[in-house]
Amino acid sequence: AANTLDDYEEGTFTPAWSGGYGSAPSYGDQLGTYTKIGRLVQVQIRINVSSGSRGGAALTLANLPFTSRSANPSGGGFTVYQNNFHSTADFYPRVDQNSTTMKFYEENGTIVNANELDADSYEIEMVMIYESA
């Protein structure tokens, strides 16, 4: 009984930018898949943005499939591929606490704002693991 798997789930979701833009971006792709085992959630995301008005606020991705735990850190990941996204520094995605959103951070811990992106059109693929509430 100690080795039983009693909470396993797979599915899809639609990731979307919820912060950082002056006007809503136009998407080519908005793909998200997840696997949840117990409280551990693994997501794979691909977003292709064809246009949008970038603003100066934190670039925030919304619609993660489960609310993250409230403890810090709640989860993070790495970028698998990016084109025209953010080439001035290494960056990484990090899940916000007690939410269904995530932000990008540079190596020094500062948040990436939408106006720091390299272009209005870009694509990014990432993998993240986080703990659900």
Coordinates of C-alpha atoms in Angstrom, one line a residue, residues 25-126:
P25 CA -0.6 39.9 -27.7
S26 CA -1.7 37.9 -30.8
Y27 CA -0.7 34.3 -30.5
G28 CA 0.5 31.8 -33.2
D29 CA 0.7 29.0 -30.6
Q30 CA -0.6 28.7 -27.0
L31 CA 0.2 25.1 -26.1
G32 CA 0.4 23.6 -22.6
T33 CA 0.5 20.0 -21.4
Y34 CA 0.8 18.8 -17.8
T35 CA 1.3 15.6 -15.8
K36 CA 0.4 15.7 -12.1
I37 CA 1.5 12.9 -9.7
G38 CA 0.4 13.6 -6.2
R39 CA 1.2 17.3 -5.6
L40 CA 4.0 17.4 -8.1
V41 CA 3.0 19.1 -11.4
Q42 CA 5.2 19.1 -14.6
V43 CA 4.2 21.5 -17.4
Q44 CA 5.5 21.9 -20.9
I45 CA 4.6 25.2 -22.6
R46 CA 5.0 26.6 -26.1
I47 CA 4.0 30.1 -26.9
N48 CA 4.5 31.9 -30.2
V49 CA 3.5 35.6 -30.2
S50 CA 3.1 37.4 -33.5
S51 CA 2.4 40.9 -32.2
G52 CA 1.6 42.9 -29.2
S53 CA 2.3 46.2 -27.4
R54 CA 5.0 45.4 -24.8
G55 CA 4.7 47.4 -21.5
G56 CA 7.1 48.0 -18.6
A57 CA 5.5 45.6 -16.1
A58 CA 6.6 42.1 -15.1
L59 CA 6.0 39.6 -17.9
T60 CA 3.5 37.2 -16.3
L61 CA 2.2 33.9 -17.7
A62 CA -1.2 32.8 -16.4
N63 CA -3.5 29.8 -16.6
L64 CA -1.2 27.1 -15.1
P65 CA -3.4 24.1 -14.5
F66 CA -3.1 23.9 -10.7
T67 CA -2.7 26.5 -7.9
S68 CA 0.9 26.3 -6.5
R69 CA 1.7 25.9 -2.9
S70 CA 2.2 29.0 -0.7
A71 CA 5.7 28.1 0.5
N72 CA 8.8 29.5 -1.2
P73 CA 10.0 28.2 -3.6
S74 CA 6.9 26.8 -5.1
G75 CA 8.6 25.7 -8.4
G76 CA 10.5 26.7 -11.4
G77 CA 12.0 25.4 -14.6
F78 CA 14.1 26.1 -17.6
T79 CA 13.8 27.3 -21.2
V80 CA 14.1 24.7 -23.8
Y81 CA 14.1 27.0 -26.8
Q82 CA 13.6 30.7 -27.4
N83 CA 13.7 32.9 -30.5
N84 CA 13.7 36.7 -30.2
F85 CA 12.6 36.4 -26.5
H86 CA 15.3 37.8 -24.1
S87 CA 18.9 37.6 -25.2
T88 CA 20.6 40.1 -22.9
A89 CA 20.9 37.8 -19.9
D90 CA 20.2 34.2 -18.8
F91 CA 16.7 33.9 -17.5
Y92 CA 14.5 31.3 -15.9
P93 CA 10.8 30.8 -15.2
R94 CA 9.6 30.7 -11.6
V95 CA 6.1 29.9 -10.4
D96 CA 4.5 32.5 -8.2
Q97 CA 3.4 31.4 -4.7
N98 CA -0.2 30.3 -4.1
S99 CA -1.3 31.1 -7.7
T100 CA -1.6 29.9 -11.3
T101 CA 0.9 32.3 -12.7
M102 CA 4.7 32.5 -13.2
K103 CA 7.3 35.2 -14.0
F104 CA 10.7 35.2 -15.5
Y105 CA 13.8 36.1 -13.6
E106 CA 17.3 37.0 -14.6
E107 CA 20.3 35.4 -12.9
N108 CA 20.7 38.3 -10.5
G109 CA 17.1 37.8 -9.3
T110 CA 15.5 40.8 -11.1
I111 CA 12.1 40.2 -12.8
V112 CA 12.0 40.4 -16.6
N113 CA 9.6 43.1 -17.9
A114 CA 7.8 42.8 -21.2
N115 CA 9.7 45.8 -22.6
E116 CA 13.0 43.9 -22.2
L117 CA 11.9 41.3 -24.8
D118 CA 13.9 41.4 -28.0
A119 CA 11.0 41.8 -30.4
D120 CA 7.2 42.0 -30.6
S121 CA 7.2 38.6 -32.2
Y122 CA 8.9 35.7 -30.5
E123 CA 8.6 32.1 -29.5
I124 CA 9.5 30.3 -26.3
E125 CA 9.3 26.7 -25.1
M126 CA 9.8 25.8 -21.4

